[in-house]
Short mmCIF file of C-alpha atoms in Angstrom, two decimals:
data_model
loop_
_atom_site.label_atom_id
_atom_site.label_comp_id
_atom_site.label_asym_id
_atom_site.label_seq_id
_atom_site.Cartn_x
_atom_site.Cartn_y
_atom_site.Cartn_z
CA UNK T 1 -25.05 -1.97 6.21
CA UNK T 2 -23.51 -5.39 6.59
CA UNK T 3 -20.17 -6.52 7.22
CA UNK T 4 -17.46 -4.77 5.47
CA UNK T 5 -15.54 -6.41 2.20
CA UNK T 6 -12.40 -6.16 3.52
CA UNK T 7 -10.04 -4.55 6.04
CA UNK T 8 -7.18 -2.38 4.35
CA UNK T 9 -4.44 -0.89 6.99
CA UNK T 10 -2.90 2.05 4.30
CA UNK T 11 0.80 3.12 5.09
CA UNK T 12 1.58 6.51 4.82
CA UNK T 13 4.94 7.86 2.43
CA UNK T 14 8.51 8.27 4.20
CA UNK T 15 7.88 10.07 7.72
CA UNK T 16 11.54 11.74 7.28
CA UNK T 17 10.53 13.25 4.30
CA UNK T 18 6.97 14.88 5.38
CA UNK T 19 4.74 11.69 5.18
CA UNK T 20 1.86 11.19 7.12
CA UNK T 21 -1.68 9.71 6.89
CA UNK T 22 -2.97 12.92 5.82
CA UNK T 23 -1.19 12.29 2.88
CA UNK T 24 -3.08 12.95 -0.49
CA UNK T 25 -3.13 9.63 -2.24
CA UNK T 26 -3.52 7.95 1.33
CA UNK T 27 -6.66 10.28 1.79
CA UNK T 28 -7.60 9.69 -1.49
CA UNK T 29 -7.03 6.27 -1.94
CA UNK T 30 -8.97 5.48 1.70
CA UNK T 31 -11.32 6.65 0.44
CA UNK T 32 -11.95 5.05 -3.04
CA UNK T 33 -11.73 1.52 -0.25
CA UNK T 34 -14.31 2.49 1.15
CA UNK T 35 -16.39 3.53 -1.37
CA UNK T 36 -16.06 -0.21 -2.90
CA UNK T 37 -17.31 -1.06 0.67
CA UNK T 38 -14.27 -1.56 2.55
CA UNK T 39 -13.05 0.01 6.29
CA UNK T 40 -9.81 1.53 6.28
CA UNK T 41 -7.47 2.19 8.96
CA UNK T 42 -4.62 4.78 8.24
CA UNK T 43 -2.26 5.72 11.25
CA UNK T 44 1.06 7.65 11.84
CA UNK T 45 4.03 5.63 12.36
CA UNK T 46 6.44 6.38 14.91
CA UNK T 47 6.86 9.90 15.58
CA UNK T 48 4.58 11.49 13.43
CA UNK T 49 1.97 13.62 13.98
CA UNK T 50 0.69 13.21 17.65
CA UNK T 51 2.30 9.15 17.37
CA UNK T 52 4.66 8.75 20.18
CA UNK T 53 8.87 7.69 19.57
CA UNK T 54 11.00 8.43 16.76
CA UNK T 55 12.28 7.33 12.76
CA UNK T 56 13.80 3.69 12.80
CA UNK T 57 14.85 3.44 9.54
CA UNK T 58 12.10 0.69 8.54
CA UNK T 59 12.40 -1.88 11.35
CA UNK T 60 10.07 0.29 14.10
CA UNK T 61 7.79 0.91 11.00
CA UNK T 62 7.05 -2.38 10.49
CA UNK T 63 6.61 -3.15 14.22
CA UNK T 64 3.93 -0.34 13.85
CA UNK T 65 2.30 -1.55 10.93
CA UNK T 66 1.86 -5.11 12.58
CA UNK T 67 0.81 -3.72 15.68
CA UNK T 68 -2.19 -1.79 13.31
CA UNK T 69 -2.95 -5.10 12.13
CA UNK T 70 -3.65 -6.79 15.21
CA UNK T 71 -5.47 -3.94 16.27
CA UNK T 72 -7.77 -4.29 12.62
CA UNK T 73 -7.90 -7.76 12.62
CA UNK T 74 -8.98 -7.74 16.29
CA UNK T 75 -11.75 -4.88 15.41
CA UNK T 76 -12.92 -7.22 12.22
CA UNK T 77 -12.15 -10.63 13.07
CA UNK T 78 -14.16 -11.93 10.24
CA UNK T 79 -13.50 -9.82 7.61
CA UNK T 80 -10.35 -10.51 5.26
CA UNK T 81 -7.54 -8.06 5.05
CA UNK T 82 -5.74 -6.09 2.81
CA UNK T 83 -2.05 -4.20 3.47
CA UNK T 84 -1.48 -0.95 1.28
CA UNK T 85 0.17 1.63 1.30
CA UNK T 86 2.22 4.47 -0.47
CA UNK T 87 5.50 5.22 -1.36
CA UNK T 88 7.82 4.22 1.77
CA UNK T 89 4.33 2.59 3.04
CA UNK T 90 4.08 0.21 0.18
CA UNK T 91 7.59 -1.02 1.13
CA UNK T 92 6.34 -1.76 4.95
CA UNK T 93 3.23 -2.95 3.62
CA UNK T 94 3.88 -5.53 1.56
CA UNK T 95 6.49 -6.72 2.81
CA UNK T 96 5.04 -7.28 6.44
CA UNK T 97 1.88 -8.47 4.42
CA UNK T 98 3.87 -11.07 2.45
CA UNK T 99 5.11 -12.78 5.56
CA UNK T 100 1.48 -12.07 7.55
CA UNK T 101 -1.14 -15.55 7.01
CA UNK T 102 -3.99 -12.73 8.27
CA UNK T 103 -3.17 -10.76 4.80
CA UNK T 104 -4.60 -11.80 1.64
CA UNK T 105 -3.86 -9.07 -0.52
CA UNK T 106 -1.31 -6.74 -0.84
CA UNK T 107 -1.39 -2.92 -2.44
CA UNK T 108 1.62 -0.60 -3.54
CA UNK T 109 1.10 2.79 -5.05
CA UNK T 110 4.07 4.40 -5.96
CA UNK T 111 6.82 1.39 -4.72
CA UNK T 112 10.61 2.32 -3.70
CA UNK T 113 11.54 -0.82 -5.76
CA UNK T 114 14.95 0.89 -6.28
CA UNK T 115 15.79 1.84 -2.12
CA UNK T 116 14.52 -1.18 -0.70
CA UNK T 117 14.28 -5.39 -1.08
CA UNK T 118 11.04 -6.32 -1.37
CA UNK T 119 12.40 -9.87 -1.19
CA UNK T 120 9.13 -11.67 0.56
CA UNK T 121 6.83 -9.41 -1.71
CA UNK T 122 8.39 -10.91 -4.81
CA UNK T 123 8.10 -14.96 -2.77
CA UNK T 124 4.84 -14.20 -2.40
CA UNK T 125 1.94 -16.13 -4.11
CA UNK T 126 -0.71 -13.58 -2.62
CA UNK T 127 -2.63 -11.18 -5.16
CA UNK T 128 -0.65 -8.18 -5.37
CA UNK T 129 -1.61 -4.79 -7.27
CA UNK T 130 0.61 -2.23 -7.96
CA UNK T 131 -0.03 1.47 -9.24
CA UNK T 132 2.27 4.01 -10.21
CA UNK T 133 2.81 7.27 -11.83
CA UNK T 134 4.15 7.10 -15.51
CA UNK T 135 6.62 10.16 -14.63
CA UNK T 136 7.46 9.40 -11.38
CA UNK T 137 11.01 11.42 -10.96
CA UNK T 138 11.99 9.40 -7.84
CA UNK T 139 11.37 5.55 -8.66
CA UNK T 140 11.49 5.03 -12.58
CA UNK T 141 8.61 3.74 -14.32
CA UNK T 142 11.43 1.17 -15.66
CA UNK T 143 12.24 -0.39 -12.47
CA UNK T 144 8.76 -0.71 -11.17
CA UNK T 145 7.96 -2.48 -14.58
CA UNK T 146 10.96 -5.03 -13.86
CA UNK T 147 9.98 -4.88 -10.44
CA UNK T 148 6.76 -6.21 -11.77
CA UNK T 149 8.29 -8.60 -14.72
CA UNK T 150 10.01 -10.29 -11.22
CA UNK T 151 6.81 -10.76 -9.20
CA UNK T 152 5.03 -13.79 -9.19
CA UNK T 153 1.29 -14.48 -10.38
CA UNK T 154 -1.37 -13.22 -9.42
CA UNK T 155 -0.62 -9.44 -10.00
CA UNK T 156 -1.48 -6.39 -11.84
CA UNK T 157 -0.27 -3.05 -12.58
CA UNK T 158 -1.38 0.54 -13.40
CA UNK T 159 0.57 3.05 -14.49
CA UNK T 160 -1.21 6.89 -14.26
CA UNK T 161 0.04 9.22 -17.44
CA UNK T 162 1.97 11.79 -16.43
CA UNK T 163 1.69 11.39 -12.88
CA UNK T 164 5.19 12.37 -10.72
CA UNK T 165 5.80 10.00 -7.66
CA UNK T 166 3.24 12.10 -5.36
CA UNK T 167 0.66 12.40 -7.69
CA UNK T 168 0.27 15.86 -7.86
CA UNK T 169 -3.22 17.28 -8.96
CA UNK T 170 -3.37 13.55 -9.44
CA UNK T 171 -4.49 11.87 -6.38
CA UNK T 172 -7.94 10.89 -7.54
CA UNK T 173 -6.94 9.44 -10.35
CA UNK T 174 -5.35 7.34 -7.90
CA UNK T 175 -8.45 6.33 -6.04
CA UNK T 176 -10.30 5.71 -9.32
CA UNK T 177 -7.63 2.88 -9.90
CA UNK T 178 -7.90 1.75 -6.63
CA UNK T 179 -11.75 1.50 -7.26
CA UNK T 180 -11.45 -0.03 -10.67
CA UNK T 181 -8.64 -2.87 -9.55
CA UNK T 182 -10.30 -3.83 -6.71
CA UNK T 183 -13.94 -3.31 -7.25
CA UNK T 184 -14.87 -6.67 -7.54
CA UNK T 185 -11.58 -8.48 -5.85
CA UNK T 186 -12.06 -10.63 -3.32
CA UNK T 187 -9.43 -13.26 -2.01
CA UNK T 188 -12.00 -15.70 -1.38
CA UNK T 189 -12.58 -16.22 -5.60
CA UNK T 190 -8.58 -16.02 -6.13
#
C-alpha cells in the first residue's frame, strides 16, 4: 500500500566463482528491504543463470548494473534509490552508485576492499553502510575496518561475530542488519 521507500538494485557475489542472485545473503538481504518497505530488484549479470554473454572481468558488470538501474529508476521514477550488493556486487555497486546522481545510498555486505579500488566509493559524500562478517577468511575484518577508517562521513559499519565471508548458517543475521541500519534511513533527512 503506497509508494515504496526506496528502490535497492542488490548485486549478486563473483559470477566466476558460483554467484548469482539466488545467492543466500542476496535472498536474504532482499528480503529484510522489503520488509522495511522497500522493492528490490536482483538480476544475473552477464552470463549467469539464463542472462545472456559472458564474465568481463568488472567492466560488462557494471554496464549491467547501470542498465538495472535505468530499468528501476524507469519502473519507480519517484522513488529514491539505493545500490547494494554482496561480495564482488558491493564492488560494482558502489562504485557505479558513487558516480550515479539517481543513487542516494550505497550498501556493501561483505566488500573485496583488498581485490579492487573502490576509489569513487571512498570520494563519495553519499550515506554508505557497510556489513561484514567478523571471520571472514577471504577479505580481513582488518582491511574492511581501514577500508572504513578511509571513507568519508556519513557511514556506518556492522561487523556479524563469527560470520565467514558467505555467511554461512548466517544469512539472516544479515538481513536483520540490513533491517536495523536502514529501518528508518531515508536520504531525504541526511
Amino acid at each position: 500500500a503506497g509508494a515504496p521507500r526506496a528502490a535497492v538494485v542488490f548485486a549478486h557475489p563473483l559470477p566466476t566463482a558460483g554467484g548469482t542472485m539466488h545467492t543466500k545473503v542476496v535472498y536474504q538481504g532482499a528480503k529484510a528491504l522489503a520488509r522495511i518497505g522497500c522493492v528490490v530488484l536482483r538480476f544475473n549479470f552477464r552470463g549467469v543463470g539464463r542472462s545472456a554473454g559472458s564474465w568481463d572481468k568488472g567492466r560488462g558488470e557494471m554496464d549491467d548494473y547501470r542498465a538495472a538501474v535505468a530499468f528501476f529508476t524507469a519502473e519507480h521514477p519517484d522513488v529514491e534509490m539505493w545500490a547494494a550488493g554482496f561480495s564482488f556486487g558491493s564492488y560494482v555497486a558502489t562504485t557505479v552508485g558513487a558516480d550515479d546522481d539517481r543513487i542516494c545510498a550505497l550498501v556493501a555486505i561483505a566488500p573485496p576492499v583488498d581485490r579492487y579500488e573502490f576509489a569513487s566509493v571512498k570520494m563519495s559524500i553519499k550515506p554508505k553502510f557497510i556489513i561484514h562478517g567478523e571471520s571472514d577468511e577471504l577479505i580481513s575484518i582488518k582491511a574492511v575496518r581501514q577500508f572504513y577508517a578511509a571513507l568519508k562521513d556519513p557511514k556506518e559499519l556492522v561487523e556479524i561475530d563469527r560470520a565467514d565471508h558467505l555467511f554461512d548458517g548466517q544469512a539472516s543475521e544479515v538481513g536483520d542488519a540490513l533491517e536495523e541500519l536502514l529501518g528508518d534511513f531515508s536520504c531525504k533527512t541526511q
